[in-house]
Coordinates of C-alpha atoms and ligand atoms in Angstrom, one line a residue:
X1 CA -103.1 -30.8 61.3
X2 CA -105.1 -28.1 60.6
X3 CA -106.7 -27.4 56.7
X4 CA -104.5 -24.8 56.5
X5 CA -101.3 -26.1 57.8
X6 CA -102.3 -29.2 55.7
X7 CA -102.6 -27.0 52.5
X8 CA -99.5 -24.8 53.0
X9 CA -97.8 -28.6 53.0
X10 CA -98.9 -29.6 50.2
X11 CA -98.1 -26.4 48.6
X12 CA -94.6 -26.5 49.7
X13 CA -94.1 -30.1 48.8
X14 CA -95.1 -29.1 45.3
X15 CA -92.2 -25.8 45.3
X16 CA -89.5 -28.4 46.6
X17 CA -90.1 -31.0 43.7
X18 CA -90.8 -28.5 40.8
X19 CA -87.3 -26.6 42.0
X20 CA -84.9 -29.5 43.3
X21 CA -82.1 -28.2 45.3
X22 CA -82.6 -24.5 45.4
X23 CA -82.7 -24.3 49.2
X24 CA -82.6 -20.2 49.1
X25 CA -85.6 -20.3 46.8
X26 CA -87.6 -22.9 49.3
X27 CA -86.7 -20.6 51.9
X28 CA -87.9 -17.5 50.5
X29 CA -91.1 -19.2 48.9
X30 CA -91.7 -20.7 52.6
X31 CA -91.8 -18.0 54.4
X32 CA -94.2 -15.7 53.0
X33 CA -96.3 -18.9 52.3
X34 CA -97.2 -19.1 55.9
X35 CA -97.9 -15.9 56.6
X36 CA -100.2 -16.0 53.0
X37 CA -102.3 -19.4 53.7
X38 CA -103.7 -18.2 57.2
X39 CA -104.9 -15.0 55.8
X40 CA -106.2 -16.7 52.3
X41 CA -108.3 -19.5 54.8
X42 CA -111.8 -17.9 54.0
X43 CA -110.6 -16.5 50.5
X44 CA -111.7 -19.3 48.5
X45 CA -111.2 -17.6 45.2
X46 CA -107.5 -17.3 45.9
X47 CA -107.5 -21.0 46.1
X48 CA -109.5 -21.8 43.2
X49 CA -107.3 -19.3 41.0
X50 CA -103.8 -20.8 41.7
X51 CA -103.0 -17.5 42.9
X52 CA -99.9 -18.4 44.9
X53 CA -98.9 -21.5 42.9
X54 CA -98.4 -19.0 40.1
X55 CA -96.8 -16.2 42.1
X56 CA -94.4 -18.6 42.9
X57 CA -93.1 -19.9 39.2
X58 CA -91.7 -17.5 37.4
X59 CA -92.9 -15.9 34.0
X60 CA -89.9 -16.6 32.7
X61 CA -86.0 -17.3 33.2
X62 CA -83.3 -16.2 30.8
X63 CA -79.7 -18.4 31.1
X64 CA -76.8 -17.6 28.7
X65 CA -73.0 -17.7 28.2
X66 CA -70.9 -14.6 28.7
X67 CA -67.7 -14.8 27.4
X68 CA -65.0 -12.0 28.1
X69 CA -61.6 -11.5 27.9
X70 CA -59.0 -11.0 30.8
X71 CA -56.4 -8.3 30.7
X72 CA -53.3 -11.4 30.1
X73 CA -55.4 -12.2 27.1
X74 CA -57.7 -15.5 28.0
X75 CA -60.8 -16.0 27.3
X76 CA -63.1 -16.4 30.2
X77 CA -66.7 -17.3 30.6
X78 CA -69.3 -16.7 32.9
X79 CA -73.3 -17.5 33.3
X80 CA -75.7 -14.8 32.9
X81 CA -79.3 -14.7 34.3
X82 CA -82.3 -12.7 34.0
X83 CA -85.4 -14.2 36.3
X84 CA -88.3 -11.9 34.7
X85 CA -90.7 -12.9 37.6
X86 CA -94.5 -11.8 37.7
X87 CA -95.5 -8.4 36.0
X88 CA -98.8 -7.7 37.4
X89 CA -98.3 -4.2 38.5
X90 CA -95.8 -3.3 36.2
X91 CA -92.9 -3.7 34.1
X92 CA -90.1 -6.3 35.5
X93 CA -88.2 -4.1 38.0
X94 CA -85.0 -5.7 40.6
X95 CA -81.7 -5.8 40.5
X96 CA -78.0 -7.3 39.0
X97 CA -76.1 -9.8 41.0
X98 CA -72.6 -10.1 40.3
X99 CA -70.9 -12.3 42.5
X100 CA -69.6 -15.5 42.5
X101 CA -72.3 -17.4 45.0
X102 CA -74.9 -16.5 41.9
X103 CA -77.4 -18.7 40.6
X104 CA -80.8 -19.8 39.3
X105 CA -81.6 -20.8 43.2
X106 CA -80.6 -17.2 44.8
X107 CA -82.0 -14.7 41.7
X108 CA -85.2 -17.3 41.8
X109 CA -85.5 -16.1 46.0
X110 CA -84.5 -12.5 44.6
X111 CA -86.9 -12.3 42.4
X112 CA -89.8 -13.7 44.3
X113 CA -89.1 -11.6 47.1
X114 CA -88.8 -8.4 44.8
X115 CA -92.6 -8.9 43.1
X116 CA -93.6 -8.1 47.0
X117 CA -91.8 -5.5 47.6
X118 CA -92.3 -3.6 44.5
X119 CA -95.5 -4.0 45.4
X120 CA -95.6 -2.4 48.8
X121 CA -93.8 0.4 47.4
X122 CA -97.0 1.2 45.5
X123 CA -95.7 2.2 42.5
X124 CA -96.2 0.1 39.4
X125 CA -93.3 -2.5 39.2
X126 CA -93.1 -5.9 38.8
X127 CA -90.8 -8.3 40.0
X128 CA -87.3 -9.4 38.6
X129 CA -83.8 -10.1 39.0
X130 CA -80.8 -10.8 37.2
X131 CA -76.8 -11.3 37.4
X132 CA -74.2 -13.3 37.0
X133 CA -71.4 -15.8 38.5
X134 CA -68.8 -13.7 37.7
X135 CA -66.2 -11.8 40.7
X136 CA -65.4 -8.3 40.2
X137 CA -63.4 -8.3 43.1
X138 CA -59.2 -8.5 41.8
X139 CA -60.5 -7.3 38.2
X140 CA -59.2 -3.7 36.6
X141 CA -61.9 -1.3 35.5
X142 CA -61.2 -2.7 31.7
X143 CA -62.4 -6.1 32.7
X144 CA -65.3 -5.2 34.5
X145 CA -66.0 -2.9 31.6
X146 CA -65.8 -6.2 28.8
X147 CA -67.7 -8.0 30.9
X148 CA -70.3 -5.9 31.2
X149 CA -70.4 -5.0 27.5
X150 CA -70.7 -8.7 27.1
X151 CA -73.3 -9.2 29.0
X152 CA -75.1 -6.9 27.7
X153 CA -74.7 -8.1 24.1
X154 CA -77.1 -10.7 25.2
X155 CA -79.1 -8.8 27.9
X156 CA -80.3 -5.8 25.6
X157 CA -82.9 -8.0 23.9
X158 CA -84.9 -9.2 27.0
X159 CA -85.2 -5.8 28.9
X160 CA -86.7 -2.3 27.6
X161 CA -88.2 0.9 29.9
X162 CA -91.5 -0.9 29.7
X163 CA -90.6 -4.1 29.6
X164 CA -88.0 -5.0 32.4
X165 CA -85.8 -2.3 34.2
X166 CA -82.7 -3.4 35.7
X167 CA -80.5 -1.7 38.1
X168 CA -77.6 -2.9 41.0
X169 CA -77.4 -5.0 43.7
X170 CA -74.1 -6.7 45.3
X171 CA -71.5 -6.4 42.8
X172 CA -73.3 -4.2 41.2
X173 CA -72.9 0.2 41.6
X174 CA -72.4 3.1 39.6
X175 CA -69.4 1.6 37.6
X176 CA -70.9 -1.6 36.4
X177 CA -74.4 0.7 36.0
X178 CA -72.5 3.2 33.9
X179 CA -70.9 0.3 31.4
X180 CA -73.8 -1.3 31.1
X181 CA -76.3 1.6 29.5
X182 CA -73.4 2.9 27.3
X183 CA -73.5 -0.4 25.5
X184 CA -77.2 -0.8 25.8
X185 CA -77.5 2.8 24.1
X186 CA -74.9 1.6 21.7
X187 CA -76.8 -1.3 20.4
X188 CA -80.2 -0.1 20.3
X189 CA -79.2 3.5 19.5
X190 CA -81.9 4.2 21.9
X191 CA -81.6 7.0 24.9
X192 CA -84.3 5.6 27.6
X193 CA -84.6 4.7 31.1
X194 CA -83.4 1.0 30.8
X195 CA -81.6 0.7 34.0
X196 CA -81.8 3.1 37.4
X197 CA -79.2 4.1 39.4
X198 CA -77.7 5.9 36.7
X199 CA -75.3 8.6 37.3
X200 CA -76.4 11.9 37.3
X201 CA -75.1 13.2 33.8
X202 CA -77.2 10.3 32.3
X203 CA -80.8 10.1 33.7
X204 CA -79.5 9.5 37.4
X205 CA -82.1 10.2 40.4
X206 CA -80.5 12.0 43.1
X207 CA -80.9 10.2 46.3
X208 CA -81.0 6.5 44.4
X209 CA -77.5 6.4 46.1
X210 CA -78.8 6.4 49.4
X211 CA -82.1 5.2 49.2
X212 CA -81.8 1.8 50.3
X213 CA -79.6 2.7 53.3
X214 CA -81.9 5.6 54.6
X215 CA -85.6 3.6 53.9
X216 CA -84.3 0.8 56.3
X217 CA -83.3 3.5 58.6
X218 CA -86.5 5.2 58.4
X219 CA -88.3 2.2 58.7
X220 CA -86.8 1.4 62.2
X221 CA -87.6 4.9 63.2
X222 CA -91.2 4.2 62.3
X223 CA -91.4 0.6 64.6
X224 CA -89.8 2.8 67.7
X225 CA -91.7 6.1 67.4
X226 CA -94.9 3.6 67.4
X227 CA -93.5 2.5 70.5
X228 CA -93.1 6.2 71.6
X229 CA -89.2 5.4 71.4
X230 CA -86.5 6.8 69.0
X231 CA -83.5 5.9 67.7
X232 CA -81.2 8.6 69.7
X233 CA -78.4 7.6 72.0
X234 CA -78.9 3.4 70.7
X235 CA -76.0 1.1 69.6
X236 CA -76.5 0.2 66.5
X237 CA -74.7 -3.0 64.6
X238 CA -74.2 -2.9 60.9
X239 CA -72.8 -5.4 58.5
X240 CA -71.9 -4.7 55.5
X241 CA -70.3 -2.1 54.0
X242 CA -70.9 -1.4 50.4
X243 CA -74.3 0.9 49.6
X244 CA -76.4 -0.2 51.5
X245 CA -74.6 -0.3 54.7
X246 CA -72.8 2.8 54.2
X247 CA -75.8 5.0 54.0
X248 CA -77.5 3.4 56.8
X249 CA -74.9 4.4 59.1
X250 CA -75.2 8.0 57.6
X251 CA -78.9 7.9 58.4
X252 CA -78.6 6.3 62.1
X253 CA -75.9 8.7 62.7
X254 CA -78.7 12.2 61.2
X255 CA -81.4 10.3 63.6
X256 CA -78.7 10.2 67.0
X257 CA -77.8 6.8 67.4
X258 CA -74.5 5.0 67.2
X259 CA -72.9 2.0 64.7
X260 CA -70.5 0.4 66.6
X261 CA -70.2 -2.5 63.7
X262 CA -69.4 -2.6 60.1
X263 CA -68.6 -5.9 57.7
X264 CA -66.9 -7.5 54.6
X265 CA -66.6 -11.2 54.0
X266 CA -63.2 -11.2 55.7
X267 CA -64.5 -10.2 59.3
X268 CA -66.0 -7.1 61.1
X269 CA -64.9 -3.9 62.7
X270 CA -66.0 -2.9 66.3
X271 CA -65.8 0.8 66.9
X272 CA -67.6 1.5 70.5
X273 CA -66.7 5.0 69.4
X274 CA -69.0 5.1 67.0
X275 CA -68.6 6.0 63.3
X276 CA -69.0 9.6 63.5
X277 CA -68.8 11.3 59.5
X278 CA -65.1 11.8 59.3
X279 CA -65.1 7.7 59.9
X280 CA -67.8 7.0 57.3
X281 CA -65.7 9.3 54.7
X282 CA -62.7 7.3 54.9
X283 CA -64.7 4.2 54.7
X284 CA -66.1 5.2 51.7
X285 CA -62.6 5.8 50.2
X286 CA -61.9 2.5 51.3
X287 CA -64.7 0.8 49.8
X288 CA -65.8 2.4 47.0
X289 CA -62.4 4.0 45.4
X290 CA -59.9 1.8 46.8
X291 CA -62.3 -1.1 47.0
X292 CA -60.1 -2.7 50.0
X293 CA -60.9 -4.3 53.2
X294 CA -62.6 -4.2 56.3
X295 CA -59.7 -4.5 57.9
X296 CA -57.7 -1.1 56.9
X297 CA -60.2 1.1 59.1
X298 CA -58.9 -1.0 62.4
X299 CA -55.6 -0.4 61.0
X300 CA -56.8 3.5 60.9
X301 CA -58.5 4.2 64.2
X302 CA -57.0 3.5 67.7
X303 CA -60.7 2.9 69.2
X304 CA -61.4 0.2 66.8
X305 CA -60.7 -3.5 66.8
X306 CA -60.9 -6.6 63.6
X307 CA -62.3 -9.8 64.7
X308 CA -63.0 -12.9 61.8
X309 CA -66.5 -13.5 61.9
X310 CA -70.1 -11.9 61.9
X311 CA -70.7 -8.7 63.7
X312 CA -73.7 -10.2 65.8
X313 CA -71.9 -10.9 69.7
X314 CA -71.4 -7.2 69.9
X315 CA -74.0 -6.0 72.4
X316 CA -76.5 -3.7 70.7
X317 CA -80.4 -2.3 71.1
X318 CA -80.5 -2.3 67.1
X319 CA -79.1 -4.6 64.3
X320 CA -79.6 -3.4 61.0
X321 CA -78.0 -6.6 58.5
X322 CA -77.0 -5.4 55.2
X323 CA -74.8 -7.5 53.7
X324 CA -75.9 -10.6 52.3
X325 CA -78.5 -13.3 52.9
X326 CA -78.5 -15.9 56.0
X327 CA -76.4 -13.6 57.6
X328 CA -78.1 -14.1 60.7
X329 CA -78.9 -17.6 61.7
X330 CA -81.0 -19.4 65.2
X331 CA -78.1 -19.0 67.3
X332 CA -77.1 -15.5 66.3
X333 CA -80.8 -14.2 66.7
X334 CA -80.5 -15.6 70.2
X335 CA -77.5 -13.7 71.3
X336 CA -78.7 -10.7 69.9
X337 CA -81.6 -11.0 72.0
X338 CA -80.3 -12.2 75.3
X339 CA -77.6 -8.9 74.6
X340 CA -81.0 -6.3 74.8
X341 CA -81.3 -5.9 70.8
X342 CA -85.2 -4.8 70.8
X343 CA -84.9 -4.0 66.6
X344 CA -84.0 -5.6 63.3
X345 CA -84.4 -3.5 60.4
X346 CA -83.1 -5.9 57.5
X347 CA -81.3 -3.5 54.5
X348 CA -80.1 -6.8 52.6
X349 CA -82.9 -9.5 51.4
X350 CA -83.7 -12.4 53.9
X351 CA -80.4 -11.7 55.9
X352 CA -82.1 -13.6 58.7
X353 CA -82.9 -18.0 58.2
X354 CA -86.0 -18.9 58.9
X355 CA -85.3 -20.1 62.5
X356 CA -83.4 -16.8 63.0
X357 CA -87.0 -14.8 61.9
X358 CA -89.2 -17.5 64.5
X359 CA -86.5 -16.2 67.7
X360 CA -87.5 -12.6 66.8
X361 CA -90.8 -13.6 66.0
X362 CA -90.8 -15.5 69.6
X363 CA -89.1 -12.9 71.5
X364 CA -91.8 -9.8 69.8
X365 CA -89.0 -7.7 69.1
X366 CA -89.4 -4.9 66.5
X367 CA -88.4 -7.1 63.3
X368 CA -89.1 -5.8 59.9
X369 CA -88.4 -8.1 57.3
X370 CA -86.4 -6.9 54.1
X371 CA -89.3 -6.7 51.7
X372 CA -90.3 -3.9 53.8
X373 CA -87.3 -2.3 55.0
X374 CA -85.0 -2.2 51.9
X375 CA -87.8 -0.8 49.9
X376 CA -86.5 2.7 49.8
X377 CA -83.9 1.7 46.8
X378 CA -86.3 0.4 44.5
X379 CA -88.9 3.3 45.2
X380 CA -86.0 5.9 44.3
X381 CA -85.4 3.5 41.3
X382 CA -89.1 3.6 40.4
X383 CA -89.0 7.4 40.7
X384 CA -85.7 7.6 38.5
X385 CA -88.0 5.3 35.6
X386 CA -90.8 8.2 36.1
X387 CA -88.6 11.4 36.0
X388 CA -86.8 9.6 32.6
X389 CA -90.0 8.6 31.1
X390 CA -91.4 12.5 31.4
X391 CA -87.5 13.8 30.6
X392 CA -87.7 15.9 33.8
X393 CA -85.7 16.1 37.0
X394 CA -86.2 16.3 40.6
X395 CA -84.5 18.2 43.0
X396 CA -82.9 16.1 46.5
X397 CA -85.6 17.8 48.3
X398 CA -88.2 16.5 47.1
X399 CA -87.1 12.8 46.5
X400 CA -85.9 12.9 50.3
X401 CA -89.3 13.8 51.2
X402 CA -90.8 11.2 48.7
X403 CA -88.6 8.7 50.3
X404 CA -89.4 9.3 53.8
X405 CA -93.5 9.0 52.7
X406 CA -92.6 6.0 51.0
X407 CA -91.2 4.0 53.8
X408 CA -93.7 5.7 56.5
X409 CA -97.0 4.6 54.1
X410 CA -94.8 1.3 53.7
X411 CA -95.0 0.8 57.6
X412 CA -98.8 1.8 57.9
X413 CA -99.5 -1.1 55.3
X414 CA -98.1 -3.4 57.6
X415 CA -99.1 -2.6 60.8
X416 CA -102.7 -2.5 58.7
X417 CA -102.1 -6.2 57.7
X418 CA -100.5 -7.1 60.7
X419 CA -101.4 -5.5 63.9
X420 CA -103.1 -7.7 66.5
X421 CA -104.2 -6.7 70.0
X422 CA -101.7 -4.0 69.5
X423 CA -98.6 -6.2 68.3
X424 CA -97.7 -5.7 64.8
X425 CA -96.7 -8.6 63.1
X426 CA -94.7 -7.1 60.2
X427 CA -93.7 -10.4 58.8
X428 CA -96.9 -11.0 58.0
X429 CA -98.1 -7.2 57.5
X430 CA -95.9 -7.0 54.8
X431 CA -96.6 -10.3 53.1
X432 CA -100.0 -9.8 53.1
X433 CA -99.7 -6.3 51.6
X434 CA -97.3 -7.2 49.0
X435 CA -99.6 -9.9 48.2
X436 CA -103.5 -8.2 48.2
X437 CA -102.1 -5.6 44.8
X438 CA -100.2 -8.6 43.0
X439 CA -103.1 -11.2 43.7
X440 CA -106.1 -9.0 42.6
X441 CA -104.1 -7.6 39.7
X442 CA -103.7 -11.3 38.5
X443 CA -107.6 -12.4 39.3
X444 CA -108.6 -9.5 36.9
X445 CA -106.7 -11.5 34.3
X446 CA -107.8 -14.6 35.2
X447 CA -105.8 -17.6 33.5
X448 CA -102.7 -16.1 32.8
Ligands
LIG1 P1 -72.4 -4.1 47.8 O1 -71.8 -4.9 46.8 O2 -72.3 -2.6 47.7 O3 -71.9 -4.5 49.2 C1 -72.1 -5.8 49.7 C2 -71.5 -5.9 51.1 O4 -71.9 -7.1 51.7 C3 -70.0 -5.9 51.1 O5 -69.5 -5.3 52.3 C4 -69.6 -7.3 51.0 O6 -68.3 -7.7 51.4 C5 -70.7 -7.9 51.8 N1 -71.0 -9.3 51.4 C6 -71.4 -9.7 50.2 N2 -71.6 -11.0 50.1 C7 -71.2 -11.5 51.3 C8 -71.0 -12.8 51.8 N3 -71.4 -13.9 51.1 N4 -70.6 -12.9 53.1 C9 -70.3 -11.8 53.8 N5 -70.3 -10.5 53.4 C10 -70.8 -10.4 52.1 O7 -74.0 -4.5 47.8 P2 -75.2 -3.7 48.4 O8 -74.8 -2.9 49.6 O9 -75.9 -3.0 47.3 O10 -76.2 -4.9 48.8 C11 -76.2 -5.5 50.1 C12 -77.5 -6.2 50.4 O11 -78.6 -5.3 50.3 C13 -77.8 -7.3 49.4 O12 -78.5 -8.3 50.1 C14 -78.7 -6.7 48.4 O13 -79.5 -7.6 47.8 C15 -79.5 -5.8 49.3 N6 -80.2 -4.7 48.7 C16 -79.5 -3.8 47.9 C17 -80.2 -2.7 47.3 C18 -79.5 -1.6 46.6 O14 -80.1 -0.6 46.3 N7 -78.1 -1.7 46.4 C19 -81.6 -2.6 47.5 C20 -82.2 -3.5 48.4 C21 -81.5 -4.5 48.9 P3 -67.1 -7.9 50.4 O15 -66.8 -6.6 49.9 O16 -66.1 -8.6 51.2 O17 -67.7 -8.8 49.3
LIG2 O1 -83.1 -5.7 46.1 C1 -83.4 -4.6 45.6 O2 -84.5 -4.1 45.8 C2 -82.4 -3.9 44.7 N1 -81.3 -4.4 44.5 C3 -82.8 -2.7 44.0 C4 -83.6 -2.9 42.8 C5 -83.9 -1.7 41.9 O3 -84.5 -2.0 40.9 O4 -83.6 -0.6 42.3

């Protein structure tokens, strides 16, 4: 065994016992950890400042109870979480969670992975996340309105504009957003940019909708036109379909391709049609008004077919996950490859296990791993906390353009870290350049 791989070990040993059972957390911690102790080798003062060991335990986590009352009258409680990870850079920046798989293990991964990407964004935020246990799925708008309220009876105290900035994730849109600062405004009697991915009337950004959906769109379009290649006339399979997925499909179909796939957690669609705009509009009715399933846009269109399951046997040239995490495991990766997929773009966070990423990896398909490729939403968010903090307003023009820039420099930064003899390793291209701001940022401060 090598010093390194000896090191990295020992490191991981020390992750695993400090953090019992919190397998998503290992996993997240793991991966960039390989990618960081090869390139820290001859960087002795990284080792001699703890610099990972501390990137790796959070500032601080806050747990509490958050009761809330059903519409038959019971009381019900929930756990809320705020994981206010490293701020280095900037203020704690990452999204809510609400969903009933939540807990210390998965916003612990969240956050982690966050600090990185913030970073390669390279505007000044630091890493955080947050959420809570509870389902809004089956709830009326005045439940998920008391629980939000409640939550952020609690929440208000721990976040500010320059302190920690919330904003959504799964479970989390422009309805739980919009709750959420209208009690934070109604306890602090205070009008600021506390949370992004506000609606427009309130300090919204436009194009904080789409962001996340377009960047990891973009970011695909960047690996192929390196290869001289483009995304027009490919098969593309989704999953998901909430924000993220939705506005990558939008964005494949502006660029020429095709999504042939979509997702829930009850099965996936498979449209070899394609989902043109007329498709993606009735989706949206589906998802976001109706909030229904998957299931009702088979029911819709002739060319389309439900199957229980992941999306992942369909035959495709590009996958683009963007649902949830380990949504993509060893065997998965392998069919996608032996079916002539040649790109993952990953719009959820660590979609793909960690033997999933080494069959990519293997194979030296175009994979771009989410820290990188889902960056768009939290760049837009960063840009929502800039236009509130100077009371001004962008137009779409010019926060589509930013956008674009943000997710082309995103790509040079990796192929800068992680180009060799003319492969790019963006695994490690984006680790590495997530890590270079965050690490010197903390060796200026030294012990903190
Ligand atoms: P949404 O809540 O809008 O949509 C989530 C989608 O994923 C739904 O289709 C949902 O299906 C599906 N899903 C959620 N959990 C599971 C599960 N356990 N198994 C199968 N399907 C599941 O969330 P977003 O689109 O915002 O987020 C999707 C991913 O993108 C997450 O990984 C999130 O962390 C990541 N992300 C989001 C950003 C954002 O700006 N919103 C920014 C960067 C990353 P169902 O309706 O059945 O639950
Ligand atoms: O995972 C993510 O980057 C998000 N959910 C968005 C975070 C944000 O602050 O916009």
């Amino acid at each position: 065994m090598s010093k390194t791989e000896e090191y990295l070990q020992r490191f991981m040993n020390g992750v695993i016992k400090r953090n019992p059972g919190e397998l998503e957390f290992h996993q997240a911690v793991s991966e960039v950890a390989g990618t960081i102790f090869p390139y820290i080798a001859d960087k002795p003062i990284y080792h001699k400042m703890q610099i990972l060991e501390r990137m790796a335990e959070p500032d601080r986590v806050v747990m509490f109870r958050v009761p809330w009352t059903d519409d038959k009258g019971n009381i019900r409680n929930q756990r809320g979480y705020r994981v206010q990870f490293n701020n280095s850079i900037g203020p704690y920046k990452g999204g809510l969670r609400f969903h009933p798989s939540v807990n210390l293990s998965v916003l612990k991964f969240l956050g982690f992975e966050q600090t990185f990407k913030n970073s390669l964004t390279g505007l000044p935020m630091g890493g955080g996340k947050g959420g809570s246990d509870f389902n809004p799925k089956g709830k009326t708008d005045n439940e998920v309105m008391r629980f939000c309220q409640s939550f952020m009876i609690e929440l208000h105290r721990h976040i500010g504009e320059d302190t920690d900035v919330p904003a959504g994730d799964i479970g989390v849109g422009a309805r739980e957003i919009g709750y959420l600062f209208g009690q934070y405004k109604r306890i602090e009697n205070r009008f600021v940019g506390v949370l992004t991915g506000k609606g427009m009337e309130f300090g919204g950004s436009k194009i904080r909708t789409e962001a996340t959906g377009y960047g990891t769109v973009y970011f695909m379009q960047n690996m192929l036109q390196r290869n001289g290649d483009s995304l027009e006339g490919k098969n593309v399979c989704v999953s998901g379909s909430g924000n993220v997925a939705t506005y990558a499909v939008e964005k494949v179909n502006h660029l020429g391709g095709k999504v042939i796939t979509l997702s829930d957690s009850s099965g996936f669609v498979h449209d070899p049609d394609g989902i043109d705009a007329d498709k993606l509009a009735f989706l949206i009715d589906l998802k976001q008004v109706r909030r229904g399933r998957i299931k009702e846009y088979a029911d819709e269109f002739n060319s389309a077919s439900f199957h229980e399951g992941r999306p992942w046997g369909v035959s495709c040239e590009i996958a683009l996950p963007c649902a949830t995490q380990n949504e993509i495991n060893e065997e998965e990766a392998k069919t996608l490859i032996n079916n002539g997929c040649i790109g993952v773009s990953e719009g959820a966070n660590m979609p793909t296990g960690l033997a999933g990423i080494d069959t990519f990896q293997e194979a030296r398909i175009l994979y771009a791993p989410s820290k990188a490729a889902n960056a768009g939403g939290v760049a837009v968010s960063g840009l929502e906390m800039s236009q509130n903090s100077a009371r001004i307003t962008w137009k779409e023009d010019e926060l589509e353009k930013l956008l674009e820039t943000t997710m082309f420099n995103i790509h040079q930064s990796c192929v800068e870290y992680g180009e060799c003899d003319g492969h790019v390793d963006y695994l490690a291209g984006a680790n590495i350049a997530g890590f270079v701001k965050v690490a010197d940022a903390m060796l200026s401060f030294g012990h903190t």
